[in-house]
Coordinates of C-alpha atoms in Angstrom, one line a residue:
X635 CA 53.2 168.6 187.5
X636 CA 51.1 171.4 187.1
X637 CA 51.8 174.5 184.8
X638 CA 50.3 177.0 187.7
X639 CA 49.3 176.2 190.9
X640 CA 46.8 179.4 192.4
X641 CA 46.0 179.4 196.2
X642 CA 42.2 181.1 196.6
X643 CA 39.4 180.5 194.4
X644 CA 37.6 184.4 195.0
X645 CA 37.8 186.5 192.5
X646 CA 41.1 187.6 191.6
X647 CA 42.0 183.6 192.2
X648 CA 39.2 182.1 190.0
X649 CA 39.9 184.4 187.3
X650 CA 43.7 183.8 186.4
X651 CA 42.8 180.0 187.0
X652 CA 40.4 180.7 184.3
X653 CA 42.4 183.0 181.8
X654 CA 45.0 180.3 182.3
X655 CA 43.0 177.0 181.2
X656 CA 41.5 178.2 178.2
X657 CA 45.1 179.1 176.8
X658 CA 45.4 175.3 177.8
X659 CA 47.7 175.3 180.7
X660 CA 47.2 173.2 183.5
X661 CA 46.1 174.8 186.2
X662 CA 45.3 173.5 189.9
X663 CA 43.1 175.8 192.1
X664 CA 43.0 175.4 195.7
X665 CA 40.8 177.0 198.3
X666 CA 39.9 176.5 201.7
X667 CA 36.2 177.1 201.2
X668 CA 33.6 175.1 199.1
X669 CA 31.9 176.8 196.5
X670 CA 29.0 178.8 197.0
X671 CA 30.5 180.0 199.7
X672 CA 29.4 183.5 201.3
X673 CA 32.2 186.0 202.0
X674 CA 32.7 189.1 204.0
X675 CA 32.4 191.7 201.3
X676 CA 33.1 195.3 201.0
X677 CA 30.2 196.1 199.1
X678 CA 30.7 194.7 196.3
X679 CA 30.4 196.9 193.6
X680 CA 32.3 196.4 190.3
X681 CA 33.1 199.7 187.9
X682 CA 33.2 199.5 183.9
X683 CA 36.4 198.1 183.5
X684 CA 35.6 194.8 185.4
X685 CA 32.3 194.7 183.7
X686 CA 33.9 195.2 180.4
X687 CA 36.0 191.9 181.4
X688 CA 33.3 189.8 182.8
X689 CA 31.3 190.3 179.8
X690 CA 34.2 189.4 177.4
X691 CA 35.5 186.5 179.3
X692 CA 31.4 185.1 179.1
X693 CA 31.0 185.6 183.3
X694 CA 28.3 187.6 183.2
X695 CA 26.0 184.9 181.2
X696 CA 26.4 183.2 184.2
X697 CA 24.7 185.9 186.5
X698 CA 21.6 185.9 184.3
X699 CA 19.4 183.9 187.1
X700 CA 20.6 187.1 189.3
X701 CA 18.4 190.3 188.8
X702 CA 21.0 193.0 188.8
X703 CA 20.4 196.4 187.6
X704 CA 22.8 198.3 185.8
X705 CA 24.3 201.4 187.2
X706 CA 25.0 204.2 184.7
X707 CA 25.8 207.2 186.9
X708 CA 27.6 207.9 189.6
X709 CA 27.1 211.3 191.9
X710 CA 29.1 212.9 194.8
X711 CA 27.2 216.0 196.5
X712 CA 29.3 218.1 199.3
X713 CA 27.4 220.9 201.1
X714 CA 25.2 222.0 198.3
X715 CA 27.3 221.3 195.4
X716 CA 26.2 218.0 193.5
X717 CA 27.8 216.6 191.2
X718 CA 26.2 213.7 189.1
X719 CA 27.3 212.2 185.3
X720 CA 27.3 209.2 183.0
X721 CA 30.0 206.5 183.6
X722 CA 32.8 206.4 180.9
X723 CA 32.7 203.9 178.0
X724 CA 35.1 201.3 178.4
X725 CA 35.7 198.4 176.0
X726 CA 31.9 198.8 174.8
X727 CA 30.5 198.8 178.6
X728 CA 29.5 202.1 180.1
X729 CA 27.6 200.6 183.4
X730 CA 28.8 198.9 186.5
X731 CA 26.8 196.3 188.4
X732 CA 26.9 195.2 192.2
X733 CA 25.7 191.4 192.3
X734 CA 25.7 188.8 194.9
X735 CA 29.7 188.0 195.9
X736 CA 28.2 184.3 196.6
X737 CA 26.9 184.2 192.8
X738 CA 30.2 186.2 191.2
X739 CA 32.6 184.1 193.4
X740 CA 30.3 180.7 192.0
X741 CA 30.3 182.1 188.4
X742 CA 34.1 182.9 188.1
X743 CA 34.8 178.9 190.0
X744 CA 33.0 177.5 187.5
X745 CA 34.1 179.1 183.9
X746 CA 37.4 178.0 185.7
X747 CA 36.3 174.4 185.6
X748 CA 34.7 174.2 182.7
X749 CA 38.0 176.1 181.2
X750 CA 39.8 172.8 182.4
X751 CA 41.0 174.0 185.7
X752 CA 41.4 171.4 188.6
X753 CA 39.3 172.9 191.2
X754 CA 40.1 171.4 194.6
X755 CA 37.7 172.4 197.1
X756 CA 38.5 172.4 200.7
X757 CA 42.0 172.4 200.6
X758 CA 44.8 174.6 202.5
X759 CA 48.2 174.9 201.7
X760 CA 50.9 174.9 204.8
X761 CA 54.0 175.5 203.2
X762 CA 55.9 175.9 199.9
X763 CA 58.6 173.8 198.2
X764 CA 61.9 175.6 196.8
X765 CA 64.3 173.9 194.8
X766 CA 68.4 174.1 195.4
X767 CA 68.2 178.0 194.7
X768 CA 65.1 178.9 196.0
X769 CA 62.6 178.9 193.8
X770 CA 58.8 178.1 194.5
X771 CA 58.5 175.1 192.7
X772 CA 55.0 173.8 194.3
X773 CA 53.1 173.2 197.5
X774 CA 52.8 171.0 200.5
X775 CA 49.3 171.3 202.2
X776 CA 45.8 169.3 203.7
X777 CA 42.9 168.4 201.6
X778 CA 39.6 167.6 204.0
X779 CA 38.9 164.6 201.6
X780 CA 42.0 163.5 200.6
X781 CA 44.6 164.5 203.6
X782 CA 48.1 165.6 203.3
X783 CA 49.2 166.4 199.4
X784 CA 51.9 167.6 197.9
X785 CA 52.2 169.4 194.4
X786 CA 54.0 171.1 191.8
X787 CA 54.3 173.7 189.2
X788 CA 56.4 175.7 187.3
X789 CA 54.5 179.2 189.5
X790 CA 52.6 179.3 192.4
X791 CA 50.0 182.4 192.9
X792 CA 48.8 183.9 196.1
X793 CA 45.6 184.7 195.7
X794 CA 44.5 184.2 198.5
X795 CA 43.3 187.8 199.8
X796 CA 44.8 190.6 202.4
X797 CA 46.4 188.3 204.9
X798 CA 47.5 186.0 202.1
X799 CA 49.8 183.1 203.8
X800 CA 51.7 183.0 200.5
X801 CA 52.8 186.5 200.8
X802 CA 53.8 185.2 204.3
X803 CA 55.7 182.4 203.0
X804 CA 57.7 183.8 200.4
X805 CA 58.5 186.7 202.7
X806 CA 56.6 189.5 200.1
X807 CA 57.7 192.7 201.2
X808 CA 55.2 195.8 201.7
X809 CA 55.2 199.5 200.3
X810 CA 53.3 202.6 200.1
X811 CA 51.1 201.2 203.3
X812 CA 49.4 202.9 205.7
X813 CA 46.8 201.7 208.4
X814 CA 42.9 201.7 208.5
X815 CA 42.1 205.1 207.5
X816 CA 38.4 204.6 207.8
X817 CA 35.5 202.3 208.8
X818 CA 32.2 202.1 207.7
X819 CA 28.9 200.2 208.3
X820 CA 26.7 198.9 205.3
X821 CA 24.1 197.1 205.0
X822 CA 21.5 196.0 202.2
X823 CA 17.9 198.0 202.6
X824 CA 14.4 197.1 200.9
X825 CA 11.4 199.1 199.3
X826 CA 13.8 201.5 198.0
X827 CA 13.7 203.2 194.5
X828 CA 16.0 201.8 192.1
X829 CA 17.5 204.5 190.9
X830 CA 20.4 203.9 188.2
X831 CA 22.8 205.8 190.3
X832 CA 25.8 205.5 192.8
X833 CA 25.2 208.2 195.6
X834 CA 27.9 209.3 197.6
X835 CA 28.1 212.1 200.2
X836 CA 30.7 214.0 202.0
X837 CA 30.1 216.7 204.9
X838 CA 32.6 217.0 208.0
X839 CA 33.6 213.6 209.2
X840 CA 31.1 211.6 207.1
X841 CA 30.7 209.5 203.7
X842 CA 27.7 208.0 203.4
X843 CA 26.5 205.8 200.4
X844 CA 24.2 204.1 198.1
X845 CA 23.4 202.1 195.2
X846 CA 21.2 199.7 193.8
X847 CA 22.3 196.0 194.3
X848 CA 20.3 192.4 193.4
X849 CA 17.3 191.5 193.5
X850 CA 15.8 194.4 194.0
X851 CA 17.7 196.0 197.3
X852 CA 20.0 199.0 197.6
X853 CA 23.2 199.0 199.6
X854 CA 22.9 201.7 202.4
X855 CA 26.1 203.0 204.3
X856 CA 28.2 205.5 206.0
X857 CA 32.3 205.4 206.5
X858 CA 33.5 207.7 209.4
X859 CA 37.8 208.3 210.0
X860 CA 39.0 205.0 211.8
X861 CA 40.0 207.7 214.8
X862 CA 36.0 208.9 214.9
X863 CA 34.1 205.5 214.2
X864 CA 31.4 205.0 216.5
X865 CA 31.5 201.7 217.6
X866 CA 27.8 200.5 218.4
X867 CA 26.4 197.8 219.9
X868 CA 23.0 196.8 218.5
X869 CA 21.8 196.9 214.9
X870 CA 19.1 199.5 216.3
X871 CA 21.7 201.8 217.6
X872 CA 23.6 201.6 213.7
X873 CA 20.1 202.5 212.1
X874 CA 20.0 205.1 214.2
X875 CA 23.4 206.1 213.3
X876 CA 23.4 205.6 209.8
X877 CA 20.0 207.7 209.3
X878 CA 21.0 210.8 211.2
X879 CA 24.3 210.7 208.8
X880 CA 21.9 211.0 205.8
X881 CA 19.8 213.2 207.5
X882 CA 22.4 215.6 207.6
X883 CA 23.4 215.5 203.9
X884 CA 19.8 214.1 202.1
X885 CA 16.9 214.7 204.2
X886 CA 14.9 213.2 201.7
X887 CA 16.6 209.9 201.7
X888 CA 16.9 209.8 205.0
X889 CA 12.9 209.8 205.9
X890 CA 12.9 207.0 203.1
X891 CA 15.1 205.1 204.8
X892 CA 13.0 205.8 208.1
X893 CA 9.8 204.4 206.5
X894 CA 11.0 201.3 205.1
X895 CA 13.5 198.2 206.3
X896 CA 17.1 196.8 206.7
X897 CA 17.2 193.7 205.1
X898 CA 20.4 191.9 206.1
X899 CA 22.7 192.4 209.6
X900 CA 25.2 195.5 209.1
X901 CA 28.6 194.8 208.1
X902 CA 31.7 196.4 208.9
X903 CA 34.2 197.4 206.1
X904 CA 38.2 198.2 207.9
X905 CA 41.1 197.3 205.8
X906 CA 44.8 198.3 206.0
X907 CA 46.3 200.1 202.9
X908 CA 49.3 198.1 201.5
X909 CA 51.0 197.3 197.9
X910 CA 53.2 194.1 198.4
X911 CA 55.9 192.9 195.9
X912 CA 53.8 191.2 193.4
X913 CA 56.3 188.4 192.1
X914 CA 59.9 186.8 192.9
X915 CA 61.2 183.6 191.5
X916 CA 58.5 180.6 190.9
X917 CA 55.6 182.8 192.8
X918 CA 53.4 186.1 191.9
X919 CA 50.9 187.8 193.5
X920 CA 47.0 188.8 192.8
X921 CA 44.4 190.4 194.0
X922 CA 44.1 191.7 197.7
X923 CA 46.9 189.4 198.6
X924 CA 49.3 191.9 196.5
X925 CA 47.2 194.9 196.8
X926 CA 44.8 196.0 199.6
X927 CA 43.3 199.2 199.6
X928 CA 40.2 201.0 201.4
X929 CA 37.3 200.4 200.6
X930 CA 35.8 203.4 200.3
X931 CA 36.2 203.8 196.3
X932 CA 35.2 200.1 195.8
X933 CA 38.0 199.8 193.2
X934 CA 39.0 195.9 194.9
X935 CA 36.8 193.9 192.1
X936 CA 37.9 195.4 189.0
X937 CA 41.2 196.1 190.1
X938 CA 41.1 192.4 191.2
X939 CA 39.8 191.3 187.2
X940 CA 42.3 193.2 185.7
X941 CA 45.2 192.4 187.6
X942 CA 44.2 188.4 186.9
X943 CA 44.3 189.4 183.3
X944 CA 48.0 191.2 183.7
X945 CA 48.5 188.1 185.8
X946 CA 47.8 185.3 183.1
X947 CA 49.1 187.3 180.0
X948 CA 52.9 187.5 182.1
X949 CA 52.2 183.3 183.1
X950 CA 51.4 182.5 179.7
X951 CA 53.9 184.3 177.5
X952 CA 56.2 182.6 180.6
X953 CA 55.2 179.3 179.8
X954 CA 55.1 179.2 176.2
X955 CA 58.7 180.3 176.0
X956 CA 57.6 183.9 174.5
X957 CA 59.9 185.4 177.1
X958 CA 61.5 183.2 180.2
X959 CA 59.3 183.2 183.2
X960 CA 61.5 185.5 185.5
X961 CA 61.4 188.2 182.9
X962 CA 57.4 187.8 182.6
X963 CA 56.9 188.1 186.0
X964 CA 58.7 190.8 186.4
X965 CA 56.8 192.5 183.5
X966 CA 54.1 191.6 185.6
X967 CA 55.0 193.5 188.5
X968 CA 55.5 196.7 186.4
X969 CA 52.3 196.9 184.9
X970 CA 50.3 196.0 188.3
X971 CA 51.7 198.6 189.7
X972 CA 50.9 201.1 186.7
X973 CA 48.0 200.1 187.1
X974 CA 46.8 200.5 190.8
X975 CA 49.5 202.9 191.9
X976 CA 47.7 206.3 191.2
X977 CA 44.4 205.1 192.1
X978 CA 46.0 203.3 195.1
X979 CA 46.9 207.0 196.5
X980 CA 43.4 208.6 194.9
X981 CA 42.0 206.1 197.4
X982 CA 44.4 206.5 200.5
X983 CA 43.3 210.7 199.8
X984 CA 39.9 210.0 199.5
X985 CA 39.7 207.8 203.0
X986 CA 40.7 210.3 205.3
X987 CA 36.7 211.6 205.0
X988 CA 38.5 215.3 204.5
X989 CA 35.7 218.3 204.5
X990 CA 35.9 219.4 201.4
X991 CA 37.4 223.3 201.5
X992 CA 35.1 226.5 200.3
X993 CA 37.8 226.2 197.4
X994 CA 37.0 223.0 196.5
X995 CA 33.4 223.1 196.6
X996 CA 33.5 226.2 194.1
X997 CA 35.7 223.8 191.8
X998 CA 33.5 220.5 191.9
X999 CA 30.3 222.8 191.4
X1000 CA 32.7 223.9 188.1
X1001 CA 32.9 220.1 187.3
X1002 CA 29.6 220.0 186.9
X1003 CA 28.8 222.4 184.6
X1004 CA 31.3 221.1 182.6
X1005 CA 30.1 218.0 180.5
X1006 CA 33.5 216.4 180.3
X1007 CA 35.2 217.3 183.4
X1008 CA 31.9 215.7 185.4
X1009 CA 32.4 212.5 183.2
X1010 CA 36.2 212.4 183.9
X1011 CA 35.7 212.9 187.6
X1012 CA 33.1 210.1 188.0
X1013 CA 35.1 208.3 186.0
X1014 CA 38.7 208.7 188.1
X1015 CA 36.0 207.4 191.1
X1016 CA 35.0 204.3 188.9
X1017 CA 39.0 203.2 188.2
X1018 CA 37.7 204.0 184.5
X1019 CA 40.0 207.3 184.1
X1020 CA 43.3 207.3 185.4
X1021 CA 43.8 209.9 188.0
X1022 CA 46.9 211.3 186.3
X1023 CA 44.5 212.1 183.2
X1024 CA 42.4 213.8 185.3
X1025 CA 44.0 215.8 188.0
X1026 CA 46.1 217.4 185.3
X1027 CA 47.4 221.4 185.5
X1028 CA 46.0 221.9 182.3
X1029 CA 42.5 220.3 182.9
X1030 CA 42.2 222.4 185.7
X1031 CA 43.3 225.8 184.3
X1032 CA 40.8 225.1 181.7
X1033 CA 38.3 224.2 184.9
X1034 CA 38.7 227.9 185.8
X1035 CA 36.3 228.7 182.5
X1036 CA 33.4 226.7 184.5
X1037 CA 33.4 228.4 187.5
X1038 CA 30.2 230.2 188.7
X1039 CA 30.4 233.6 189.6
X1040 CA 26.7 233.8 190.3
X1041 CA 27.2 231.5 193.3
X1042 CA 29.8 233.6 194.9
X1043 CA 33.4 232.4 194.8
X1044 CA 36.3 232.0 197.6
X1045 CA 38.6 234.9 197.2
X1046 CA 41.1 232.0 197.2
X1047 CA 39.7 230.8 193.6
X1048 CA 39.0 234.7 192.7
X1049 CA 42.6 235.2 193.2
X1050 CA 43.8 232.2 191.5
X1051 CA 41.8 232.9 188.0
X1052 CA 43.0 236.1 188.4
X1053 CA 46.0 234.9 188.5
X1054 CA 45.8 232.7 185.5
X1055 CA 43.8 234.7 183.6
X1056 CA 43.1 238.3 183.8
X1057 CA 46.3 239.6 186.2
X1058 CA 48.4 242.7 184.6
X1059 CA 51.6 242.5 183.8
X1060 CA 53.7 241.5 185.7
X1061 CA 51.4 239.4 187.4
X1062 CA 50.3 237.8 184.4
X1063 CA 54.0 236.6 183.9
X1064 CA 54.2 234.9 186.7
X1065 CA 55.9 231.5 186.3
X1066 CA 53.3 228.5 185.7
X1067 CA 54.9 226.6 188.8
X1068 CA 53.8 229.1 191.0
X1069 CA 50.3 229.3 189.8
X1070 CA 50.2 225.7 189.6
X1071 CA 51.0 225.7 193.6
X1072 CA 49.4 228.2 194.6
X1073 CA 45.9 226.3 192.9
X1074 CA 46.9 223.4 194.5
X1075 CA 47.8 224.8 197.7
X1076 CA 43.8 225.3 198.4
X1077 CA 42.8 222.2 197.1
X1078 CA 43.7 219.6 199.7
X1079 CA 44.0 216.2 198.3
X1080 CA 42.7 217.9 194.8
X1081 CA 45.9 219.6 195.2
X1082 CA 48.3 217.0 196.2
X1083 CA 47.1 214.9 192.6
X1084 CA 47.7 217.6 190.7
X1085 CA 50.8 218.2 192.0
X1086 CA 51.8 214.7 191.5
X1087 CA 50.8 214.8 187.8
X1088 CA 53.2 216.0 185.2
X1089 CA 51.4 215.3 182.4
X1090 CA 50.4 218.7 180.6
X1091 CA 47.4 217.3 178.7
X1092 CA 44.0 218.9 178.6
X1093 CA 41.3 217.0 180.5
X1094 CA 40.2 214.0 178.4
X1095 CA 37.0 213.6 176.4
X1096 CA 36.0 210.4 178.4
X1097 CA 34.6 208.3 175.5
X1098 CA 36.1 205.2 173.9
X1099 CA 38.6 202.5 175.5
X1100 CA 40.3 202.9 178.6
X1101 CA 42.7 199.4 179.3

């Protein structure tokens, strides 16, 4: 009899094995694969608040042999506005880092065994036993080297990624989900400069992307709207693709990228946007198998850490009688969804690949003059700062202050600071509300946030912990 029972050793999988055995539960992992095993990955880039875990938890010593650079910026330019700032702090780490997923998956299986985990390799589960009332109380599946087993435990965790056959098997209901909303090809490139920076783009119907990865490569891509994906047939015809959509947004990069090399095949990044219950009686939820979103603001690795963590604090106060295990589970499902929900629809926004509107553009070029509105906004994109502290009405009346009149502004954001602040009366008067649609009303998915938030706070100074 096992204390928890987690199907899938990747990342969200390995890591709540792990929290698990060093409070000294028992703990049986099972996956299908055999460890190191390569994955597909969606670029595998993890922000602050994963780093900030992996270092804690002692992961990252496990990395060393891996040369990854750290990444301490992060940029978006749009037409001729750029905007570029210094991650957040959080918990001590203001850098994120893209390693290999074959090392990270490797790294996180292993702390897990050395924790005291069972890891059993090669192993798939078919179906789940319930007890009289219904409860999972274990699992009934195939082991390559050991055939048919059967095993039990007081939970049972999905982990086992986006078309999870756990979810499937306890019947895990889905909310908030919309389909593919973009696709992308990525790649990794050589005899690029390592610049300390996450690049991303957006002009009419294109994202492209970069950052420095291991050992000394940079990842290189470009998401289009799932409806205007161009669907190529040779990796020739993608670099072909891929460069004109930098050429059109960073000429510079682009004739880089023309004089040097692709260094792997190009991969294709597509996922479905979901949120699935996260828990019911004797079973929970983790990772992509309760929450899948698109990739596009590679938020699935630290939102994949964190909600392991959530995971195996609800498990363990479960187990040790703190509170009965229904209850912690159901804690558990709370606090997941706090913490994915607004950056869950931050993401769904972002993956349409919208043109950003003249009105926009005038207020990210204000983000940038402004020290702590840039670091806020790279931050929201970096899961470090929660949307709803950034996309406040308050932060973005005091945005207004930051805008440059040299540039020429929109007569839309003339009229709006007007409005806000130099209308006569009774203009002036005019109820907050309506100023705080009427901003929004130009600002797209800018807008919709804001609109969303009720929280009347100033924008925050970005520094210090962010859990």
């Amino acid at each position: 009899m096992y204390d928890a029972i987690v199907v899938g050793a990747r990342i969200s999988g390995a890591a709540v094995a792990f929290l698990l055995a060093r409070r000294g539960h028992r703990v049986l992992l099972l996956d299908r694969a055999t460890f190191p095993s390569p994955t597909a990955s969606a670029t595998n880039l993890i922000h602050p608040p994963g780093v900030a875990r992996l270092r804690e938890w002692g992961v990252l010593e496990r990395l060393a042999e891996t040369r990854v650079p750290r990444i301490t910026r992060y940029g978006l330019q749009s037409g001729p506005v750029r905007l570029e700032a210094p991650l957040p702090e959080v918990n001590g780490v203001s850098y994120a880092l893209s390693p290999p997923r074959t090392a990270l998956d490797h790294a996180l299986v292993r702390c897990a065994a050395d924790a005291g985990a069972q890891v059993r390799e090669e192993a798939s589960v078919q179906e789940l036993l319930r007890d009289a009332d219904g409860t999972v109380v274990g699992v009934r599946g195939v082991s390559k080297s050991a055939g048919a087993f059967t095993e039990k435990a007081a939970v049972v965790i999905g982990a086992d990624g986006k078309n999870s056959k756990t979810a499937q098997l306890v019947g895990a209901a889905t909310y908030r989900a919309e389909p593919v909303l973009s696709k992308s090809y990525w790649t990794y490139w050589e005899g690029l400069p390592q610049e300390s920076v996450v690049r991303t783009y957006r002009a009419p119907g294109i994202h492209p992307f970069t950052w420095p990865t291991h050992d000394g490569l940079t990842i290189v891509g470009v998401a289009w709207p799932s409806a205007t994906f161009p669907a190529a047939a040779a990796g020739d015809d993608i670099d072909r693709l891929v460069i004109d959509a930098f050429a059109e947004v960073d000429p510079g990069l682009a004739a880089r990228l023309a004089g040097t090399a692709r260094a792997g095949r190009w991969l294709t990044g597509a996922v479905p946007n979901f949120l699935r219950r996260p828990h019911g009686p004797g079973w929970a939820l983790v990772g992509d198998a309760g929450a899948t979103r698109d990739p596009i603001t590679a938020s699935g690795i630290t939102h994949a850490l964190l909600s392991a963590e959530l995971l195996a604090d609800a498990v363990d106060a479960g187990l040790t009688g703190d509170v009965p295990l229904p209850q912690a589970l159901a804690a558990y499902g709370r606090r997941r969804d706090d913490l994915v929900r607004d950056h869950y629809d931050y993401t769904r926004d972002y993956a349409r690949i919208a043109a950003h509107s003249a009105e926009e553009r005038a207020l990210i070029e204000a983000m940038s003059r402004s020290p702590h509105h840039a670091r806020a906004m790279v931050g929201v994109f970096a899961t470090a700062v929660p949307p709803a502290d950034f996309y406040t009405r308050a932060g973005f009346r005091e945005l207004f202050d930051y805008l440059n009149d040299a540039a020429g502004l929109p007569l839309g954001i003339r009229a709006l600071r007007l409005l806000l602040h130099g209308a006569p009366e009774p203009l002036a008067a005019a109820p907050r509300a309506l100023a705080d649609r009427l901003i929004a009303a130009r600002l797209g998915p800018m807008g919709r946030l804001l609109l969303r938030s009720a929280r009347p706070a100033r924008t925050p100074r970005t520094e210090g912990n962010h859990r």
